[in-house]
GROMACS .gro file of N, CA and C in nm:
model
  393
    1MET      N    1   0.082  -0.119   0.000
    1MET     CA    2   0.000   0.000   0.000
    1MET      C    3   0.086   0.124   0.000
    2LYS      N    4   0.197   0.121   0.071
    2LYS     CA    5   0.281   0.240   0.082
    2LYS      C    6   0.331   0.285  -0.055
    3THR      N    7   0.363   0.191  -0.143
    3THR     CA    8   0.419   0.229  -0.271
    3THR      C    9   0.316   0.295  -0.362
    4LEU      N   10   0.187   0.264  -0.349
    4LEU     CA   11   0.085   0.325  -0.432
    4LEU      C   12   0.025   0.448  -0.366
    5ALA      N   13  -0.008   0.438  -0.240
    5ALA     CA   14  -0.078   0.548  -0.173
    5ALA      C   15   0.012   0.670  -0.154
    6TYR      N   16   0.138   0.649  -0.124
    6TYR     CA   17   0.227   0.762  -0.097
    6TYR      C   18   0.242   0.854  -0.218
    7PRO      N   19   0.269   0.801  -0.341
    7PRO     CA   20   0.277   0.893  -0.456
    7PRO      C   21   0.146   0.967  -0.481
    8LEU      N   22   0.032   0.899  -0.463
    8LEU     CA   23  -0.097   0.967  -0.482
    8LEU      C   24  -0.115   1.077  -0.380
    9LEU      N   25  -0.073   1.051  -0.257
    9LEU     CA   26  -0.082   1.150  -0.151
    9LEU      C   27   0.006   1.270  -0.183
   10LEU      N   28   0.126   1.246  -0.236
   10LEU     CA   29   0.215   1.356  -0.272
   10LEU      C   30   0.158   1.439  -0.386
   11VAL      N   31   0.095   1.372  -0.485
   11VAL     CA   32   0.033   1.446  -0.595
   11VAL      C   33  -0.078   1.535  -0.542
   12ALA      N   34  -0.161   1.480  -0.455
   12ALA     CA   35  -0.271   1.558  -0.398
   12ALA      C   36  -0.217   1.675  -0.316
   13ALA      N   37  -0.115   1.649  -0.236
   13ALA     CA   38  -0.057   1.755  -0.153
   13ALA      C   39   0.006   1.864  -0.241
   14SER      N   40   0.074   1.824  -0.348
   14SER     CA   41   0.135   1.921  -0.439
   14SER      C   42   0.029   2.007  -0.504
   15ALA      N   43  -0.083   1.946  -0.542
   15ALA     CA   44  -0.190   2.021  -0.605
   15ALA      C   45  -0.250   2.121  -0.507
   16VAL      N   46  -0.263   2.080  -0.381
   16VAL     CA   47  -0.316   2.170  -0.279
   16VAL      C   48  -0.223   2.289  -0.262
   17LEU      N   49  -0.093   2.261  -0.253
   17LEU     CA   50   0.003   2.369  -0.233
   17LEU      C   51   0.015   2.460  -0.355
   18ALA      N   52  -0.007   2.405  -0.475
   18ALA     CA   53   0.004   2.484  -0.597
   18ALA      C   54  -0.111   2.583  -0.612
   19GLY      N   55  -0.223   2.555  -0.550
   19GLY     CA   56  -0.338   2.644  -0.559
   19GLY      C   57  -0.420   2.614  -0.681
   20CYS      N   58  -0.520   2.697  -0.703
   20CYS     CA   59  -0.614   2.672  -0.813
   20CYS      C   60  -0.606   2.781  -0.918
   21GLY      N   61  -0.497   2.857  -0.922
   21GLY     CA   62  -0.487   2.967  -1.017
   21GLY      C   63  -0.469   2.918  -1.160
   22GLY      N   64  -0.470   3.011  -1.252
   22GLY     CA   65  -0.446   2.976  -1.392
   22GLY      C   66  -0.576   2.958  -1.467
   23ASP      N   67  -0.561   2.920  -1.594
   23ASP     CA   68  -0.676   2.900  -1.680
   23ASP      C   69  -0.750   2.773  -1.640
   24PRO      N   70  -0.882   2.775  -1.654
   24PRO     CA   71  -0.955   2.653  -1.623
   24PRO      C   72  -0.918   2.543  -1.722
   25ALA      N   73  -0.927   2.418  -1.676
   25ALA     CA   74  -0.894   2.305  -1.763
   25ALA      C   75  -1.000   2.293  -1.870
   26PRO      N   76  -0.961   2.255  -1.992
   26PRO     CA   77  -1.060   2.239  -2.097
   26PRO      C   78  -1.152   2.122  -2.064
   27ALA      N   79  -1.275   2.131  -2.113
   27ALA     CA   80  -1.371   2.025  -2.088
   27ALA      C   81  -1.326   1.898  -2.161
   28ALA      N   82  -1.348   1.785  -2.096
   28ALA     CA   83  -1.311   1.657  -2.157
   28ALA      C   84  -1.408   1.627  -2.269
   29PRO      N   85  -1.357   1.577  -2.381
   29PRO     CA   86  -1.447   1.542  -2.491
   29PRO      C   87  -1.542   1.432  -2.447
   30SER      N   88  -1.663   1.435  -2.503
   30SER     CA   89  -1.759   1.332  -2.465
   30SER      C   90  -1.708   1.196  -2.510
   31GLY      N   91  -1.736   1.096  -2.427
   31GLY     CA   92  -1.691   0.961  -2.459
   31GLY      C   93  -1.551   0.931  -2.410
   32SER      N   94  -1.484   1.029  -2.347
   32SER     CA   95  -1.349   1.003  -2.297
   32SER      C   96  -1.357   0.928  -2.165
   33ALA      N   97  -1.246   0.871  -2.124
   33ALA     CA   98  -1.240   0.795  -1.999
   33ALA      C   99  -1.264   0.889  -1.882
   34PRO      N  100  -1.329   0.840  -1.776
   34PRO     CA  101  -1.350   0.926  -1.659
   34PRO      C  102  -1.218   0.961  -1.591
   35VAL      N  103  -1.217   1.075  -1.524
   35VAL     CA  104  -1.098   1.121  -1.453
   35VAL      C  105  -1.087   1.043  -1.323
   36PRO      N  106  -0.967   0.989  -1.288
   36PRO     CA  107  -0.953   0.918  -1.161
   36PRO      C  108  -0.991   1.010  -1.045
   37ALA      N  109  -1.041   0.948  -0.937
   37ALA     CA  110  -1.090   1.024  -0.822
   37ALA      C  111  -0.983   1.115  -0.764
   38ALA      N  112  -0.859   1.067  -0.753
   38ALA     CA  113  -0.752   1.149  -0.694
   38ALA      C  114  -0.725   1.273  -0.780
   39ALA      N  115  -0.725   1.257  -0.912
   39ALA     CA  116  -0.700   1.370  -1.001
   39ALA      C  117  -0.816   1.469  -0.995
   40ALA      N  118  -0.939   1.417  -0.993
   40ALA     CA  119  -1.056   1.505  -0.985
   40ALA      C  120  -1.055   1.583  -0.855
   41ALA      N  121  -1.019   1.517  -0.746
   41ALA     CA  122  -1.013   1.586  -0.617
   41ALA      C  123  -0.908   1.695  -0.618
   42ALA      N  124  -0.792   1.668  -0.677
   42ALA     CA  125  -0.685   1.766  -0.680
   42ALA      C  126  -0.726   1.888  -0.761
   43GLU      N  127  -0.801   1.866  -0.871
   43GLU     CA  128  -0.843   1.977  -0.956
   43GLU      C  129  -0.954   2.060  -0.892
   44SER      N  130  -1.037   1.998  -0.807
   44SER     CA  131  -1.153   2.069  -0.754
   44SER      C  132  -1.130   2.126  -0.614
   45THR      N  133  -1.009   2.118  -0.564
   45THR     CA  134  -0.983   2.164  -0.429
   45THR      C  135  -0.994   2.316  -0.422
   46ALA      N  136  -1.084   2.361  -0.337
   46ALA     CA  137  -1.102   2.504  -0.315
   46ALA      C  138  -1.001   2.550  -0.212
   47PRO      N  139  -0.981   2.682  -0.199
   47PRO     CA  140  -0.893   2.730  -0.093
   47PRO      C  141  -0.943   2.677   0.041
   48GLY      N  142  -0.852   2.645   0.127
   48GLY     CA  143  -0.887   2.582   0.253
   48GLY      C  144  -0.941   2.678   0.357
   49VAL      N  145  -0.997   2.618   0.462
   49VAL     CA  146  -1.049   2.690   0.577
   49VAL      C  147  -0.953   2.668   0.693
   50PRO      N  148  -0.890   2.774   0.744
   50PRO     CA  149  -0.801   2.758   0.859
   50PRO      C  150  -0.880   2.712   0.982
   51CYS      N  151  -0.825   2.613   1.053
   51CYS     CA  152  -0.896   2.553   1.167
   51CYS      C  153  -0.816   2.558   1.296
   52GLY      N  154  -0.717   2.643   1.307
   52GLY     CA  155  -0.639   2.651   1.429
   52GLY      C  156  -0.517   2.560   1.425
   53ASP      N  157  -0.463   2.530   1.543
   53ASP     CA  158  -0.340   2.454   1.553
   53ASP      C  159  -0.360   2.329   1.638
   54VAL      N  160  -0.276   2.228   1.610
   54VAL     CA  161  -0.266   2.108   1.692
   54VAL      C  162  -0.118   2.085   1.719
   55THR      N  163  -0.089   1.997   1.815
   55THR     CA  164   0.049   1.961   1.843
   55THR      C  165   0.085   1.842   1.755
   56GLY      N  166   0.187   1.859   1.672
   56GLY     CA  167   0.228   1.755   1.580
   56GLY      C  168   0.342   1.672   1.633
   57SER      N  169   0.409   1.601   1.543
   57SER     CA  170   0.523   1.516   1.579
   57SER      C  171   0.630   1.597   1.649
   58GLY      N  172   0.685   1.541   1.755
   58GLY     CA  173   0.791   1.608   1.829
   58GLY      C  174   0.746   1.734   1.901
   59GLY      N  175   0.615   1.752   1.916
   59GLY     CA  176   0.564   1.869   1.987
   59GLY      C  177   0.554   1.994   1.902
   60ALA      N  178   0.580   1.982   1.771
   60ALA     CA  179   0.575   2.098   1.683
   60ALA      C  180   0.432   2.148   1.665
   61LYS      N  181   0.414   2.279   1.666
   61LYS     CA  182   0.284   2.340   1.640
   61LYS      C  183   0.251   2.321   1.492
   62THR      N  184   0.132   2.272   1.464
   62THR     CA  185   0.091   2.242   1.326
   62THR      C  186  -0.041   2.312   1.297
   63ALA      N  187  -0.044   2.397   1.194
   63ALA     CA  188  -0.164   2.467   1.153
   63ALA      C  189  -0.251   2.373   1.069
   64VAL      N  190  -0.380   2.366   1.100
   64VAL     CA  191  -0.474   2.277   1.033
   64VAL      C  192  -0.557   2.356   0.933
   65VAL      N  193  -0.572   2.300   0.810
   65VAL     CA  194  -0.655   2.360   0.706
   65VAL      C  195  -0.744   2.251   0.648
   66ALA      N  196  -0.875   2.277   0.641
   66ALA     CA  197  -0.972   2.181   0.587
   66ALA      C  198  -1.012   2.224   0.445
   67HIS      N  199  -1.026   2.125   0.357
   67HIS     CA  200  -1.067   2.149   0.218
   67HIS      C  201  -1.189   2.061   0.187
   68GLY      N  202  -1.283   2.115   0.112
   68GLY     CA  203  -1.399   2.036   0.073
   68GLY      C  204  -1.499   2.025   0.187
   69GLN      N  205  -1.571   1.916   0.191
   69GLN     CA  206  -1.678   1.894   0.288
   69GLN      C  207  -1.622   1.840   0.420
   70VAL      N  208  -1.532   1.915   0.483
   70VAL     CA  209  -1.472   1.876   0.610
   70VAL      C  210  -1.487   1.994   0.705
   71ASP      N  211  -1.548   1.970   0.822
   71ASP     CA  212  -1.557   2.080   0.918
   71ASP      C  213  -1.430   2.084   1.003
   72CYS      N  214  -1.409   2.194   1.069
   72CYS     CA  215  -1.286   2.214   1.145
   72CYS      C  216  -1.271   2.116   1.260
   73ALA      N  217  -1.379   2.081   1.327
   73ALA     CA  218  -1.370   1.986   1.438
   73ALA      C  219  -1.318   1.851   1.387
   74ALA      N  220  -1.370   1.805   1.274
   74ALA     CA  221  -1.327   1.677   1.217
   74ALA      C  222  -1.183   1.686   1.168
   75ALA      N  223  -1.145   1.798   1.106
   75ALA     CA  224  -1.008   1.815   1.055
   75ALA      C  225  -0.907   1.815   1.169
   76THR      N  226  -0.939   1.886   1.276
   76THR     CA  227  -0.850   1.893   1.391
   76THR      C  228  -0.836   1.757   1.458
   77LYS      N  229  -0.948   1.686   1.475
   77LYS     CA  230  -0.945   1.552   1.535
   77LYS      C  231  -0.864   1.456   1.448
   78LEU      N  232  -0.880   1.464   1.317
   78LEU     CA  233  -0.807   1.377   1.226
   78LEU      C  234  -0.656   1.392   1.244
   79LEU      N  235  -0.607   1.516   1.245
   79LEU     CA  236  -0.463   1.536   1.259
   79LEU      C  237  -0.414   1.497   1.398
   80LYS      N  238  -0.493   1.523   1.501
   80LYS     CA  239  -0.454   1.479   1.636
   80LYS      C  240  -0.441   1.327   1.639
   81ASP      N  241  -0.541   1.258   1.581
   81ASP     CA  242  -0.538   1.111   1.577
   81ASP      C  243  -0.419   1.060   1.496
   82TYR      N  244  -0.388   1.126   1.385
   82TYR     CA  245  -0.275   1.086   1.301
   82TYR      C  246  -0.144   1.098   1.379
   83PHE      N  247  -0.121   1.213   1.441
   83PHE     CA  248   0.004   1.232   1.515
   83PHE      C  249   0.013   1.136   1.634
   84ALA      N  250  -0.101   1.106   1.698
   84ALA     CA  251  -0.101   1.012   1.811
   84ALA      C  252  -0.070   0.870   1.765
   85LYS      N  253  -0.111   0.835   1.643
   85LYS     CA  254  -0.091   0.699   1.592
   85LYS      C  255   0.051   0.676   1.542
   86LEU      N  256   0.123   0.782   1.503
   86LEU     CA  257   0.259   0.766   1.452
   86LEU      C  258   0.352   0.709   1.559
   87THR      N  259   0.427   0.609   1.523
   87THR     CA  260   0.529   0.559   1.613
   87THR      C  261   0.653   0.647   1.596
   88PRO      N  262   0.745   0.646   1.692
   88PRO     CA  263   0.868   0.723   1.676
   88PRO      C  264   0.945   0.682   1.549
   89ALA      N  265   0.943   0.553   1.517
   89ALA     CA  266   1.012   0.507   1.395
   89ALA      C  267   0.947   0.564   1.270
   90GLU      N  268   0.813   0.568   1.266
   90GLU     CA  269   0.744   0.625   1.150
   90GLU      C  270   0.773   0.775   1.139
   91ALA      N  271   0.770   0.844   1.251
   91ALA     CA  272   0.795   0.989   1.249
   91ALA      C  273   0.936   1.020   1.202
   92ALA      N  274   1.032   0.931   1.231
   92ALA     CA  275   1.172   0.953   1.194
   92ALA      C  276   1.211   0.885   1.062
   93SER      N  277   1.117   0.824   0.993
   93SER     CA  278   1.146   0.750   0.870
   93SER      C  279   1.212   0.840   0.765
   94ALA      N  280   1.311   0.784   0.695
   94ALA     CA  281   1.379   0.859   0.589
   94ALA      C  282   1.283   0.892   0.474
   95ASP      N  283   1.176   0.814   0.458
   95ASP     CA  284   1.077   0.839   0.354
   95ASP      C  285   0.968   0.934   0.400
   96GLY      N  286   0.971   0.973   0.526
   96GLY     CA  287   0.866   1.056   0.583
   96GLY      C  288   0.761   0.969   0.648
   97PRO      N  289   0.684   1.025   0.740
   97PRO     CA  290   0.582   0.947   0.808
   97PRO      C  291   0.463   0.917   0.717
   98GLY      N  292   0.413   0.796   0.729
   98GLY     CA  293   0.294   0.757   0.654
   98GLY      C  294   0.329   0.675   0.533
   99PRO      N  295   0.233   0.635   0.457
   99PRO     CA  296   0.093   0.668   0.479
   99PRO      C  297   0.035   0.590   0.596
  100VAL      N  298  -0.054   0.657   0.668
  100VAL     CA  299  -0.125   0.597   0.780
  100VAL      C  300  -0.274   0.607   0.747
  101VAL      N  301  -0.344   0.495   0.759
  101VAL     CA  302  -0.487   0.493   0.730
  101VAL      C  303  -0.564   0.509   0.860
  102LEU      N  304  -0.656   0.606   0.860
  102LEU     CA  305  -0.745   0.632   0.974
  102LEU      C  306  -0.887   0.633   0.919
  103ASP      N  307  -0.957   0.520   0.935
  103ASP     CA  308  -1.091   0.502   0.878
  103ASP      C  309  -1.084   0.525   0.727
  104GLU      N  310  -1.157   0.626   0.677
  104GLU     CA  311  -1.160   0.652   0.533
  104GLU      C  312  -1.048   0.745   0.486
  105TRP      N  313  -0.965   0.791   0.577
  105TRP     CA  314  -0.859   0.886   0.548
  105TRP      C  315  -0.724   0.817   0.533
  106THR      N  316  -0.639   0.872   0.447
  106THR     CA  317  -0.499   0.831   0.436
  106THR      C  318  -0.415   0.956   0.455
  107CYS      N  319  -0.321   0.951   0.550
  107CYS     CA  320  -0.239   1.068   0.585
  107CYS      C  321  -0.091   1.033   0.574
  108GLY      N  322  -0.011   1.133   0.544
  108GLY     CA  323   0.134   1.116   0.541
  108GLY      C  324   0.201   1.243   0.493
  109SER      N  325   0.334   1.239   0.488
  109SER     CA  326   0.411   1.350   0.434
  109SER      C  327   0.545   1.298   0.388
  110GLY      N  328   0.611   1.377   0.307
  110GLY     CA  329   0.743   1.339   0.257
  110GLY      C  330   0.849   1.363   0.364
  111ALA      N  331   0.966   1.308   0.337
  111ALA     CA  332   1.079   1.327   0.429
  111ALA      C  333   1.110   1.475   0.444
  112ASN      N  334   1.122   1.521   0.566
  112ASN     CA  335   1.152   1.661   0.598
  112ASN      C  336   1.052   1.759   0.538
  113ASP      N  337   0.933   1.712   0.506
  113ASP     CA  338   0.830   1.799   0.450
  113ASP      C  339   0.748   1.858   0.565
  114PRO      N  340   0.733   1.990   0.571
  114PRO     CA  341   0.658   2.050   0.682
  114PRO      C  342   0.507   2.033   0.668
  115VAL      N  343   0.460   1.976   0.556
  115VAL     CA  344   0.317   1.962   0.533
  115VAL      C  345   0.276   1.816   0.547
  116THR      N  346   0.175   1.792   0.629
  116THR     CA  347   0.111   1.661   0.639
  116THR      C  348  -0.019   1.672   0.560
  117ALA      N  349  -0.042   1.578   0.470
  117ALA     CA  350  -0.162   1.580   0.388
  117ALA      C  351  -0.245   1.456   0.417
  118CYS      N  352  -0.377   1.477   0.432
  118CYS     CA  353  -0.472   1.367   0.451
  118CYS      C  354  -0.580   1.383   0.344
  119SER      N  355  -0.624   1.270   0.289
  119SER     CA  356  -0.727   1.278   0.186
  119SER      C  357  -0.815   1.154   0.189
  120THR      N  358  -0.932   1.167   0.126
  120THR     CA  359  -1.024   1.057   0.109
  120THR      C  360  -1.045   1.038  -0.041
  121GLU      N  361  -1.101   0.924  -0.078
  121GLU     CA  362  -1.125   0.897  -0.219
  121GLU      C  363  -1.231   0.989  -0.279
  122ASP      N  364  -1.317   1.048  -0.196
  122ASP     CA  365  -1.421   1.135  -0.249
  122ASP      C  366  -1.379   1.282  -0.256
  123GLY      N  367  -1.251   1.311  -0.237
  123GLY     CA  368  -1.200   1.445  -0.260
  123GLY      C  369  -1.185   1.534  -0.139
  124ARG      N  370  -1.219   1.487  -0.020
  124ARG     CA  371  -1.199   1.570   0.098
  124ARG      C  372  -1.051   1.570   0.134
  125GLN      N  373  -1.003   1.683   0.183
  125GLN     CA  374  -0.861   1.695   0.218
  125GLN      C  375  -0.842   1.777   0.343
  126VAL      N  376  -0.741   1.740   0.419
  126VAL     CA  377  -0.699   1.815   0.536
  126VAL      C  378  -0.548   1.824   0.528
  127GLU      N  379  -0.494   1.940   0.558
  127GLU     CA  380  -0.349   1.952   0.562
  127GLU      C  381  -0.307   2.017   0.692
  128GLY      N  382  -0.189   1.979   0.735
  128GLY     CA  383  -0.130   2.038   0.853
  128GLY      C  384   0.009   2.087   0.817
  129THR      N  385   0.040   2.211   0.849
  129THR     CA  386   0.169   2.270   0.818
  129THR      C  387   0.237   2.310   0.946
  130ARG      N  388   0.359   2.256   0.967
  130ARG     CA  389   0.436   2.294   1.085
  130ARG      C  390   0.467   2.442   1.079
  131ALA      N  391   0.451   2.506   1.192
  131ALA     CA  392   0.477   2.650   1.200
  131ALA      C  393   0.623   2.678   1.232
   0.00000   0.00000   0.00000
């Protein structure tokens, strides 16, 4: 799972960080293959809603941002649960912590990456950025 989920998570996180600026994507011609859920979610991500801070790995302050149909209480709880579930070995991994599955969510980040990204297959996203 780590080999497939981690690259998808990084693509989603990169799309979130890149923002939604630029020209809109052209409409897909009729009869074309459907867009994979991860790609559709990355394209439809609206600017996030700041939800305050949680304590992340190693006690670092982490700012929480919810995207899509995620309320702040759920986003904050998700990141708290993620950081609580990480083992010291996972937190110190050379590949970065994760992916860690929490119910319908998959969370993780790259090595030395200050952003933790969590997403669902239906396009909801939560990110945490170390301050």
